[in-house]
Coordinates of C-alpha atoms in Angstrom, one line a residue:
Chain N
X1462 CA 84.4 56.3 112.8
X1463 CA 84.0 58.3 109.6
X1464 CA 86.9 60.7 109.2
X1465 CA 86.3 64.0 107.6
X1466 CA 88.7 65.6 105.1
X1467 CA 91.6 67.3 106.8
X1468 CA 93.6 70.4 106.0
X1469 CA 97.3 70.2 105.6
X1470 CA 97.9 72.2 108.9
X1471 CA 95.6 69.8 110.7
X1472 CA 97.7 66.9 109.4
X1473 CA 100.8 68.7 110.8
X1474 CA 99.2 69.0 114.2
X1475 CA 97.9 65.4 114.1
X1476 CA 101.4 64.1 113.3
X1477 CA 102.9 66.3 116.1
X1478 CA 100.2 65.0 118.5
X1479 CA 100.8 61.4 117.5
X1480 CA 97.2 61.1 116.1
X1481 CA 95.8 59.9 112.8
X1482 CA 93.1 62.5 112.7
X1483 CA 92.2 65.8 114.4
X1484 CA 89.2 68.0 114.0
X1485 CA 88.7 71.8 114.5
X1486 CA 87.8 72.6 118.1
X1487 CA 89.7 69.6 119.5
X1488 CA 92.5 70.4 122.0
X1489 CA 95.7 68.5 121.2
X1490 CA 99.2 68.4 122.7
X1491 CA 101.6 68.8 119.9
X1492 CA 105.4 68.2 119.9
X1493 CA 107.4 71.3 118.9
X1494 CA 110.2 71.3 116.3
X1495 CA 111.5 74.7 117.1
X1496 CA 111.0 77.0 120.1
X1497 CA 112.2 80.6 119.7
X1498 CA 112.5 83.3 122.3
X1499 CA 113.3 86.9 121.5
X1500 CA 115.3 89.3 123.7
X1501 CA 112.3 91.1 125.1
X1502 CA 111.2 88.1 127.0
X1503 CA 113.7 87.3 129.7
X1504 CA 110.6 86.6 131.7
X1505 CA 110.6 83.2 129.9
X1506 CA 113.7 82.3 131.9
X1507 CA 112.1 83.5 135.1
X1508 CA 109.0 81.5 134.5
X1509 CA 111.1 78.4 133.6
X1510 CA 112.7 78.6 137.0
X1511 CA 109.4 79.2 138.7
X1512 CA 108.1 76.0 137.1
X1513 CA 111.1 74.2 138.6
X1514 CA 112.6 73.8 135.2
X1515 CA 116.3 72.7 135.2
X1516 CA 117.1 71.6 131.6
X1517 CA 115.4 72.5 128.4
X1518 CA 113.9 69.4 126.7
X1519 CA 116.2 69.6 123.6
X1520 CA 118.8 72.4 123.4
X1521 CA 119.2 71.9 119.6
X1522 CA 115.5 73.0 119.2
X1523 CA 115.7 76.0 121.4
X1524 CA 116.7 79.4 119.8
X1525 CA 117.2 82.7 121.5
X1526 CA 117.2 85.6 119.1
X1527 CA 118.8 88.8 120.2
X1528 CA 117.0 90.9 117.6
X1529 CA 114.5 93.3 119.1
X1530 CA 117.0 95.8 120.5
X1531 CA 120.4 95.5 118.9
X1532 CA 123.0 96.6 119.8
X1533 CA 121.6 97.2 123.3
X1534 CA 120.3 100.7 123.6
X1535 CA 120.5 101.0 127.4
X1536 CA 121.5 99.2 130.6
X1537 CA 118.3 97.3 131.1
X1538 CA 118.6 95.8 127.6
X1539 CA 122.3 95.0 128.1
X1540 CA 121.5 93.2 131.4
X1541 CA 118.7 91.2 129.8
X1542 CA 120.9 90.2 126.8
X1543 CA 123.7 89.2 129.2
X1544 CA 121.3 87.0 131.2
X1545 CA 120.2 85.4 127.9
X1546 CA 123.8 84.6 126.9
X1547 CA 124.3 83.0 130.3
X1548 CA 121.1 81.0 130.0
X1549 CA 122.1 79.8 126.5
X1550 CA 125.6 78.9 127.8
X1551 CA 124.1 76.9 130.8
X1552 CA 121.6 75.1 128.6
X1553 CA 123.7 74.6 125.5
X1554 CA 120.9 76.0 123.4
X1555 CA 121.3 78.1 120.2
X1556 CA 121.6 81.9 120.5
X1557 CA 121.8 84.3 117.6
X1558 CA 123.9 87.3 118.4
X1559 CA 123.1 91.0 118.0
X1560 CA 124.8 91.2 114.6
X1561 CA 122.8 88.4 113.0
X1562 CA 119.4 89.9 112.5
X1563 CA 115.7 89.2 112.9
X1564 CA 114.9 85.6 114.1
X1565 CA 112.0 85.3 111.6
X1566 CA 114.3 86.0 108.7
X1567 CA 117.1 83.8 110.1
X1568 CA 115.0 80.7 110.2
X1569 CA 114.6 80.4 106.4
X1570 CA 118.3 81.3 105.8
X1571 CA 119.2 78.4 108.1
X1572 CA 116.8 76.0 106.6
X1573 CA 114.8 75.9 109.9
X1574 CA 111.5 77.0 108.4
X1575 CA 110.5 73.7 106.8
X1576 CA 107.2 72.3 105.5
X1577 CA 105.4 70.2 108.0
X1578 CA 107.2 71.5 111.1
X1579 CA 105.7 73.0 114.3
X1580 CA 107.3 76.3 115.2
X1581 CA 106.5 78.4 118.3
X1582 CA 108.2 81.7 119.0
X1583 CA 107.5 84.4 121.6
X1584 CA 106.5 86.8 118.9
X1585 CA 103.2 87.5 117.4
X1586 CA 104.6 87.5 113.8
X1587 CA 105.5 83.8 114.0
X1588 CA 102.7 82.9 111.4
X1589 CA 105.3 84.2 108.8
X1590 CA 106.7 80.7 108.6
X1591 CA 103.4 79.5 107.2
X1592 CA 104.9 80.7 103.9
X1593 CA 107.1 77.6 104.1
X1594 CA 104.1 75.2 104.9
X1595 CA 105.0 75.1 108.6
X1596 CA 102.4 75.3 111.4
X1597 CA 103.8 78.4 113.2
X1598 CA 102.2 80.3 116.0
X1599 CA 103.2 83.0 118.5
X1600 CA 103.2 82.2 122.2
X1601 CA 103.5 84.2 125.3
X1602 CA 106.4 83.8 127.8
X1603 CA 104.8 81.5 130.3
X1604 CA 103.6 79.2 127.5
X1605 CA 107.1 79.2 126.2
X1606 CA 108.6 78.3 129.6
X1607 CA 106.3 75.2 129.6
X1608 CA 107.5 74.3 126.1
X1609 CA 111.1 74.5 127.2
X1610 CA 110.4 71.9 129.9
X1611 CA 108.1 69.6 128.0
X1612 CA 108.9 70.1 124.3
X1613 CA 105.2 70.3 123.6
X1614 CA 102.2 72.7 124.0
X1615 CA 98.5 72.6 123.6
X1616 CA 96.6 73.9 120.6
X1617 CA 92.9 74.1 119.9
X1618 CA 92.8 72.7 116.3
X1619 CA 91.9 75.8 114.3
X1620 CA 89.4 76.4 111.5
X1621 CA 90.9 77.4 108.2
X1622 CA 90.0 80.4 106.1
X1623 CA 91.1 80.4 102.4
X1624 CA 92.0 83.6 100.6
X1625 CA 92.5 83.2 96.9
X1626 CA 94.4 85.8 95.1
X1627 CA 93.6 86.0 91.4
X1628 CA 94.0 88.4 88.4
X1629 CA 96.9 90.2 87.0
X1630 CA 98.4 92.8 89.5
X1631 CA 100.0 95.8 87.9
X1632 CA 103.8 96.6 88.0
X1633 CA 103.4 99.0 91.0
X1634 CA 101.8 96.3 93.2
X1635 CA 103.5 94.2 95.8
X1636 CA 102.4 91.5 98.2
X1637 CA 102.0 94.2 100.8
X1638 CA 99.4 96.0 98.8
X1639 CA 97.5 92.7 98.5
X1640 CA 97.7 92.2 102.3
X1641 CA 96.6 95.7 103.0
X1642 CA 93.6 95.4 100.7
X1643 CA 92.6 92.2 102.4
X1644 CA 92.8 94.0 105.8
X1645 CA 90.8 97.0 104.4
X1646 CA 88.0 94.7 103.3
X1647 CA 87.9 92.0 106.0
X1648 CA 89.3 93.9 109.1
X1649 CA 91.7 93.0 111.8
X1650 CA 90.0 90.1 113.5
X1651 CA 88.4 87.9 110.9
X1652 CA 91.2 85.4 111.3
X1653 CA 91.2 85.2 115.1
X1654 CA 91.9 81.6 116.3
X1655 CA 92.1 80.5 112.7
X1656 CA 94.6 79.5 110.1
X1657 CA 94.6 81.8 107.1
X1658 CA 95.6 80.1 103.9
X1659 CA 96.7 82.1 100.9
X1660 CA 96.3 80.4 97.5
X1661 CA 95.6 81.1 93.9
X1662 CA 97.6 81.9 90.8
X1663 CA 99.0 85.2 92.2
X1664 CA 100.5 83.4 95.2
X1665 CA 101.9 80.6 93.1
X1666 CA 103.9 83.2 91.1
X1667 CA 105.3 85.0 94.1
X1668 CA 108.9 84.6 95.3
X1669 CA 109.3 83.3 98.9
X1670 CA 110.1 86.7 100.3
X1671 CA 106.8 88.1 99.0
X1672 CA 104.8 85.1 100.2
X1673 CA 106.2 85.9 103.7
X1674 CA 104.6 89.3 103.5
X1675 CA 101.2 87.7 103.1
X1676 CA 101.7 85.2 106.0
X1677 CA 103.3 87.7 108.3
X1678 CA 100.4 90.2 107.7
X1679 CA 98.0 87.3 108.6
X1680 CA 99.0 88.2 112.2
X1681 CA 97.3 91.6 111.7
X1682 CA 94.2 89.7 110.5
X1683 CA 94.1 88.0 113.9
X1684 CA 95.4 84.6 112.6
X1685 CA 96.8 81.9 114.9
X1686 CA 98.8 80.7 112.0
X1687 CA 99.0 81.1 108.2
X1688 CA 99.7 78.7 105.4
X1689 CA 100.8 78.6 101.8
X1690 CA 100.9 75.2 100.1
X1691 CA 104.5 74.2 99.5
X1692 CA 105.3 74.0 95.8
X1693 CA 108.4 73.9 93.6
X1694 CA 109.4 77.4 94.7
X1695 CA 109.2 76.5 98.4
X1696 CA 111.0 73.1 98.1
X1697 CA 113.8 74.5 96.0
X1698 CA 114.3 77.4 98.5
X1699 CA 114.4 75.1 101.5
X1700 CA 116.7 72.6 99.8
X1701 CA 119.0 75.5 99.0
X1702 CA 119.5 76.0 102.7
X1703 CA 119.3 72.5 104.3
X1704 CA 119.5 68.8 103.6
X1705 CA 117.3 67.9 106.5
X1706 CA 114.3 65.9 105.6
X1707 CA 110.8 67.4 105.7
X1708 CA 107.2 66.4 105.0
X1709 CA 104.8 68.2 102.7
X1710 CA 101.3 67.6 103.8
X1711 CA 98.5 68.0 101.3
X1712 CA 95.0 69.2 102.1
X1713 CA 92.4 66.5 101.4
X1714 CA 90.0 67.0 98.5
X1715 CA 86.6 68.1 99.9
X1716 CA 88.1 69.8 102.9
X1717 CA 85.6 72.5 104.1
X1718 CA 87.0 75.9 104.8
X1719 CA 85.4 78.0 107.5
X1720 CA 85.2 80.8 104.9
X1721 CA 86.6 81.4 101.4
X1722 CA 87.3 84.8 99.8
X1723 CA 88.6 85.7 96.4
X1724 CA 90.6 88.9 95.8
X1725 CA 91.0 89.8 92.1
X1726 CA 94.1 91.9 92.1
X1727 CA 93.7 93.2 88.5
X1728 CA 93.4 96.9 88.7
X1729 CA 94.4 97.0 92.4
X1730 CA 96.0 100.4 93.3
X1731 CA 98.9 100.8 95.7
X1732 CA 97.5 100.6 99.3
X1733 CA 98.2 102.4 102.5
X1734 CA 97.0 101.8 106.0
X1735 CA 96.5 105.2 107.6
X1736 CA 96.9 105.9 111.4
X1737 CA 96.2 104.2 113.7
X1738 CA 94.8 100.9 112.6
X1739 CA 96.1 98.3 110.1
X1740 CA 92.6 98.1 108.5
X1741 CA 92.3 101.8 108.0
X1742 CA 93.2 101.2 104.3
X1743 CA 92.9 103.5 101.3
X1744 CA 94.4 103.7 97.8
X1745 CA 97.6 105.7 98.2
X1746 CA 96.4 108.2 95.6
X1747 CA 93.5 109.1 97.9
X1748 CA 95.9 110.2 100.6
X1749 CA 98.7 111.5 98.3
X1750 CA 100.5 114.7 99.3
X1751 CA 100.5 114.2 103.1
X1752 CA 104.0 115.5 104.2
X1753 CA 106.1 112.6 105.6
X1754 CA 109.0 113.2 108.1
X1755 CA 110.5 109.7 108.0
X1756 CA 110.4 106.6 105.8
X1757 CA 111.2 103.4 107.5
X1758 CA 112.3 100.4 105.4
X1759 CA 112.7 97.4 107.7
X1760 CA 111.3 94.6 109.8
X1761 CA 110.6 90.9 109.2
X1762 CA 107.9 92.2 106.8
X1763 CA 109.7 94.9 104.8
X1764 CA 113.4 94.6 105.4
X1765 CA 114.2 91.5 103.3
X1766 CA 116.6 91.5 100.4
X1767 CA 113.6 91.7 97.9
X1768 CA 112.4 94.8 99.7
X1769 CA 115.9 96.4 99.8
X1770 CA 116.4 95.6 96.1
X1771 CA 113.0 97.2 95.3
X1772 CA 113.8 100.4 97.2
X1773 CA 117.4 100.6 95.9
X1774 CA 116.3 100.2 92.3
X1775 CA 113.8 103.0 92.8
X1776 CA 116.3 105.3 94.4
X1777 CA 119.3 104.5 92.1
X1778 CA 121.0 107.7 91.1
X1779 CA 118.5 109.9 93.0
X1780 CA 118.4 111.7 96.4
X1781 CA 115.6 111.6 99.0
X1782 CA 113.7 114.8 99.5
X1783 CA 115.0 117.5 101.8
X1784 CA 113.2 117.5 105.1
X1785 CA 112.5 113.7 105.0
X1786 CA 114.6 111.0 106.6
X1787 CA 115.0 107.5 105.2
X1788 CA 115.9 104.8 107.8
X1789 CA 116.8 101.4 106.4
X1790 CA 117.2 98.4 108.7
X1791 CA 118.0 95.2 106.8
X1792 CA 116.5 92.1 108.2
X1793 CA 119.7 90.0 108.6
X1794 CA 123.5 90.1 108.2
X1795 CA 123.2 88.0 105.1
X1796 CA 120.8 90.6 103.6
X1797 CA 123.4 93.3 104.4
X1798 CA 126.2 91.3 102.7
X1799 CA 124.1 90.6 99.6
X1800 CA 123.0 94.3 99.5
X1801 CA 126.7 95.3 99.6
X1802 CA 127.7 92.8 96.9
X1803 CA 124.8 93.9 94.6
X1804 CA 125.5 97.6 95.1
X1805 CA 122.2 98.4 96.9
X1806 CA 123.9 99.5 100.0
X1807 CA 125.9 102.1 98.1
X1808 CA 122.8 103.3 96.3
X1809 CA 120.9 103.7 99.5
X1810 CA 123.8 105.6 101.2
X1811 CA 124.2 107.9 98.2
X1812 CA 120.5 108.6 98.2
X1813 CA 120.7 109.8 101.8
X1814 CA 119.6 106.8 103.8
X1815 CA 120.5 106.2 107.4
X1816 CA 121.4 102.5 107.5
X1817 CA 121.3 100.8 110.9
X1818 CA 122.6 97.4 111.9
X1819 CA 120.3 94.5 111.1
X1820 CA 117.5 93.6 113.5
X1821 CA 113.9 94.6 114.3
X1822 CA 114.9 98.2 114.6
X1823 CA 112.3 100.9 114.7
X1824 CA 109.4 98.4 114.2
X1825 CA 109.9 97.3 117.8
X1826 CA 109.6 101.0 118.8
X1827 CA 112.8 100.5 120.9
X1828 CA 115.6 102.1 118.9
X1829 CA 116.8 103.0 115.5
X1830 CA 114.3 105.5 114.2
X1831 CA 111.9 106.4 116.9
X1832 CA 109.3 108.9 115.6
X1833 CA 108.4 112.1 117.6
X1834 CA 105.0 113.3 118.5
X1835 CA 103.0 114.6 115.5
X1836 CA 105.6 113.3 113.1
X1837 CA 104.5 111.1 110.2
X1838 CA 106.3 108.0 109.2
X1839 CA 105.7 105.7 106.2
X1840 CA 106.7 102.2 107.1
X1841 CA 107.2 98.9 105.3
X1842 CA 106.6 97.1 108.6
X1843 CA 103.4 95.5 109.9
X1844 CA 101.6 97.6 112.4
X1845 CA 100.6 101.2 113.1
X1846 CA 98.9 101.1 116.5
X1847 CA 99.2 104.2 118.6
X1848 CA 102.6 104.4 120.2
X1849 CA 104.0 101.6 118.0
X1850 CA 107.1 103.5 116.9
X1851 CA 108.6 104.6 120.2
X1852 CA 105.8 105.5 122.5
X1853 CA 104.3 108.7 121.3
X1854 CA 100.6 108.0 120.6
X1855 CA 100.6 111.2 118.6
X1856 CA 103.2 109.8 116.1
X1857 CA 101.5 108.7 112.9
X1858 CA 102.5 105.6 111.1
X1859 CA 101.4 104.9 107.5
X1860 CA 101.9 101.3 106.4
X1861 CA 102.8 100.7 102.8
X1862 CA 104.8 98.7 100.3
X1863 CA 108.5 99.2 99.8
X1864 CA 107.8 100.7 96.4
X1865 CA 105.4 103.3 97.9
X1866 CA 108.0 103.9 100.7
X1867 CA 110.7 104.6 98.1
X1868 CA 108.4 106.9 96.0
X1869 CA 107.5 108.8 99.2
X1870 CA 111.2 109.1 100.2
X1871 CA 111.9 110.8 96.9
X1872 CA 109.1 113.4 97.2
X1873 CA 108.8 113.8 101.0
X1874 CA 105.1 113.4 100.6
X1875 CA 103.0 110.2 100.5
X1876 CA 103.3 109.2 96.9
X1877 CA 102.0 106.5 94.7
X1878 CA 104.7 104.5 92.9
X1879 CA 102.5 104.7 89.8
X1880 CA 104.0 108.2 89.4
X1881 CA 107.5 107.0 89.1
Chain T
X966 CA 84.2 80.0 139.5
X967 CA 82.5 83.2 140.6
X968 CA 84.1 86.6 140.6
X969 CA 82.4 89.8 141.6
X970 CA 83.5 93.4 141.7
X971 CA 83.0 96.8 140.3
X972 CA 83.4 97.6 136.6
X973 CA 86.0 99.9 135.1
X974 CA 84.8 100.5 131.6
X975 CA 86.8 101.4 128.5
X976 CA 84.5 100.3 125.7
X977 CA 86.7 100.6 122.6
X978 CA 87.6 98.0 120.0
X979 CA 91.1 96.9 118.9
X980 CA 92.9 98.0 122.0
X981 CA 96.4 96.7 121.2
X982 CA 99.2 95.4 123.4
X983 CA 101.1 98.5 122.4
X984 CA 98.4 100.5 124.2
X985 CA 98.0 98.2 127.2
X986 CA 101.8 98.1 127.8
X987 CA 103.9 100.2 125.4
X988 CA 106.9 98.2 124.0
X989 CA 109.6 100.6 125.2
X990 CA 109.0 99.5 128.8
X991 CA 109.5 95.8 127.9
X992 CA 112.9 95.5 129.5
X993 CA 111.8 96.6 132.9
X994 CA 112.2 93.5 135.1
X995 CA 110.2 94.7 138.1
X996 CA 106.5 93.9 137.8
X997 CA 105.4 96.8 140.1
X998 CA 107.3 99.3 138.0
X999 CA 105.8 97.8 134.9
X1000 CA 102.3 98.2 136.2
X1001 CA 102.9 101.9 136.5
X1002 CA 102.4 102.0 132.7
X1003 CA 99.2 99.9 132.5
X1004 CA 97.0 101.0 129.6
X1005 CA 99.1 104.1 129.3
X1006 CA 98.7 104.1 125.5
X1007 CA 94.9 104.0 125.8
X1008 CA 93.8 106.2 128.7
X1009 CA 96.1 107.2 131.6
X1010 CA 93.2 107.4 134.1
X1011 CA 92.4 103.7 133.9
X1012 CA 95.2 102.6 136.2
X1013 CA 94.1 105.0 138.9
X1014 CA 90.5 103.8 138.5
X1015 CA 91.6 100.2 139.2
X1016 CA 92.5 101.6 142.7
X1017 CA 89.5 103.9 143.2
X1018 CA 86.6 102.4 141.2
X1019 CA 86.9 98.6 140.8
X1020 CA 88.8 95.6 139.5
X1021 CA 86.7 94.1 136.8
X1022 CA 87.9 95.6 133.5
X1023 CA 85.5 95.9 130.6
X1024 CA 86.5 96.6 127.0
X1025 CA 85.4 96.0 123.4
X1026 CA 86.3 93.6 120.6
X1027 CA 89.7 92.2 119.5
X1028 CA 91.1 93.3 122.9
X1029 CA 94.9 92.7 123.2
X1030 CA 95.6 92.5 119.5
X1031 CA 99.2 92.9 118.3
X1032 CA 102.4 91.8 120.0
X1033 CA 102.6 88.6 122.0
X1034 CA 103.9 90.4 125.0
X1035 CA 102.7 88.7 128.2
X1036 CA 103.2 92.0 130.0
X1037 CA 99.9 93.1 128.6
X1038 CA 98.3 90.6 131.0
X1039 CA 100.8 90.9 133.8
X1040 CA 100.3 94.6 134.2
X1041 CA 96.5 94.1 134.6
X1042 CA 97.0 91.5 137.3
X1043 CA 99.6 93.7 139.0
X1044 CA 97.1 96.6 138.9
X1045 CA 94.7 94.5 140.9
X1046 CA 92.4 93.4 138.0
X1047 CA 90.4 90.3 139.0
X1048 CA 88.7 89.6 135.7
X1049 CA 88.3 91.0 132.2
X1050 CA 85.1 91.1 130.3
X1051 CA 85.4 91.9 126.6
X1052 CA 83.4 91.4 123.4
X1053 CA 86.3 89.4 122.0
X1054 CA 90.0 89.1 122.4
X1055 CA 93.0 88.4 120.3
X1056 CA 94.3 84.9 120.6
X1057 CA 97.7 85.3 122.1
X1058 CA 96.5 87.8 124.7
X1059 CA 93.7 85.5 125.7
X1060 CA 96.0 82.5 125.9
X1061 CA 98.5 84.5 128.1
X1062 CA 95.6 85.5 130.4
X1063 CA 94.5 81.8 130.8
X1064 CA 98.1 80.8 131.4
X1065 CA 98.5 83.4 134.1
X1066 CA 95.1 82.6 135.7
X1067 CA 93.4 85.9 134.8
X1068 CA 89.7 85.1 134.2
X1069 CA 88.4 86.4 130.9
X1070 CA 84.8 86.3 129.8
X1071 CA 83.7 87.0 126.2
X1072 CA 80.4 88.8 126.4
X1073 CA 79.1 90.8 123.4
X1074 CA 76.4 92.7 125.2
X1075 CA 77.7 93.8 128.6
X1076 CA 80.3 96.3 127.5
X1077 CA 77.6 98.4 125.7
X1078 CA 75.3 98.2 128.7
X1079 CA 77.3 98.5 131.9
X1080 CA 78.0 101.7 133.7
X1081 CA 81.4 102.7 135.2
X1082 CA 81.5 101.5 138.8
X1083 CA 78.6 99.1 138.4
X1084 CA 78.6 96.0 140.6
X1085 CA 78.9 92.8 138.4
X1086 CA 79.0 89.1 139.2
X1087 CA 80.6 86.7 136.8
X1088 CA 79.9 83.0 136.7
X1089 CA 82.7 81.7 134.5
X1090 CA 81.6 78.1 134.0
X1091 CA 78.1 79.4 132.9
X1092 CA 79.7 82.2 130.9
X1093 CA 77.3 84.8 132.4
X1094 CA 77.7 88.1 134.0
X1095 CA 75.0 89.8 136.1
X1096 CA 74.7 93.6 136.3
X1097 CA 73.6 93.8 139.9
X1098 CA 72.0 97.3 139.8
X1099 CA 69.9 96.7 136.7
X1100 CA 69.4 93.0 137.3
X1101 CA 70.3 92.3 133.6
X1102 CA 71.9 88.9 133.1
X1103 CA 74.3 88.9 130.1
X1104 CA 75.1 85.6 128.4
X1105 CA 78.6 85.3 127.2
X1106 CA 80.7 82.4 126.0
X1107 CA 81.5 79.8 128.6
X1108 CA 85.2 78.7 128.4
X1109 CA 85.9 75.1 127.5
X1110 CA 86.4 72.5 130.3
X1111 CA 90.1 72.5 129.3
X1112 CA 90.4 76.2 130.0
X1113 CA 88.4 76.1 133.2
X1114 CA 90.8 73.3 134.3
X1115 CA 93.8 75.6 133.9
X1116 CA 91.9 78.4 135.8
X1117 CA 91.1 76.0 138.7
X1118 CA 94.9 75.4 139.1
X1119 CA 95.5 79.2 139.1
X1120 CA 97.3 79.1 135.7
X1121 CA 99.9 76.9 134.2
X1122 CA 102.8 77.9 136.5
X1123 CA 101.2 76.1 139.5
X1124 CA 100.2 73.3 137.1
X1125 CA 103.8 72.9 135.9
X1126 CA 105.2 73.0 139.4
X1127 CA 102.9 70.3 140.4
X1128 CA 104.0 68.2 137.5
X1129 CA 107.7 68.8 138.4
X1130 CA 107.1 67.7 142.0
X1131 CA 105.3 64.6 140.8
X1132 CA 108.2 63.8 138.6
X1133 CA 110.8 64.2 141.4
X1134 CA 108.6 62.1 143.8
X1135 CA 108.4 59.4 141.2
X1136 CA 112.2 59.4 140.9
X1137 CA 112.6 59.2 144.6
X1138 CA 110.2 56.2 144.8
X1139 CA 112.2 54.6 142.0
X1140 CA 115.3 55.1 144.2
X1141 CA 117.4 57.3 141.9

């Protein structure tokens, strides 16, 4: 049989399925290298029991992340987290505690996001780990319960879309602006059931934390998974955290993408997604001056050290505008520690920020910066659906880069960082 | 698999899981209590219409986008929904629906044509839906054999239970 050229992510799935070759559309059963559950989904444990599960297939590969609601905001949450601790104790699997931060950001810090691995987590933003050359997809709770028993799950081998980022982005432009401009042009479902690969000279120049913004925002483009070809930057980063071996798969020459797009970022202006859709994107300058009640800097997307550094450097020696709140939720404990050592924590406090403990925070809409009806929030997170930040469908969420968020905090109005 | 019933129509695109089941209710452990918030972020009347009008839910494209929360399928099932017909759906929501045995048909034409309360008949294997009153037969996308196989078992929980029982029977036969 003539074999067609394969994409790197197809090779990952083929290896995990024990096959030499897979093709888009084919359903494969792939072994999982890491299965993660976050604290919203105690239902995984219930489904595990209903499926007559007794022991997880490999406790070293199962992670429970207490990250969505930390420290517990009410009794139901406290009970769920207690049940998770008991399950982890019984099964001997790994559990990250309420002080440690967002699972998605803990994986790279622990060398668990590795090229060539198959990662499934009960969280839609799991494609973030494609920045490390992993095949990473979000799963629902019942799916996850089956993974805990069998150590594998089924995937329909996806088509791949390639997005090349070229040109010379200006100094006020971050990966978030690039992601929002892609969403503005291509919408929220062009990547459904597909892998979105990000490539091109702009991507190659980005640090890992900025690459993760592209791959996490692929979720908002509908993607099943995302991918950035591992390079020196990736490999050095991973080796800085782990000595575990990993495999870098290369896409075959002549591989046919389902679609290819090029975005020339030269001259791109700072971008904002207006309420209530991630693809309702404008140049910030077109919407400048809208009064903003709260600025939220946080989440797996916008609460990394790079984001905190960006905001702190913009706010250094300044105060946020009266009438505006700045809520900062750093992604992990390590981020907090580094922010303290580098002086960013002090700068943010001095500027007037409310700094919460690390975790998903207000992005989950559960605690730590809920927005009231008819209030407006500029957020460095990833979605602005109605009700996303705490349930009021009348609360307005504007998605922007950390730079735009910082500029906005200083004026109390939506502000382009080009004015700084 | 054939499913028939009356349509409850909410023909909008990009209905997110935050609207189907707002995140702040995620720690409720009782399914019935959860279902009290079904589609609350979209239109609070829909839940009542599942009781008074019908149990085939019809919506637009990219249905169920956003969070991976399975509750966005569970609350529909708990509200009595027997099948969902949408122009298209987000991947994780669709996969959750398959896993929980909730039939979903992708049909680009029916949502724009069907009236609230209309009697519809779905043939899942053929990927069709008949609007009984108008006689219009809408062709959607037939699910793959693999997906139909999961539906026939009633979702993956019964499938996994069956596998577990087979494993334990094998063990018994082997005498350990």
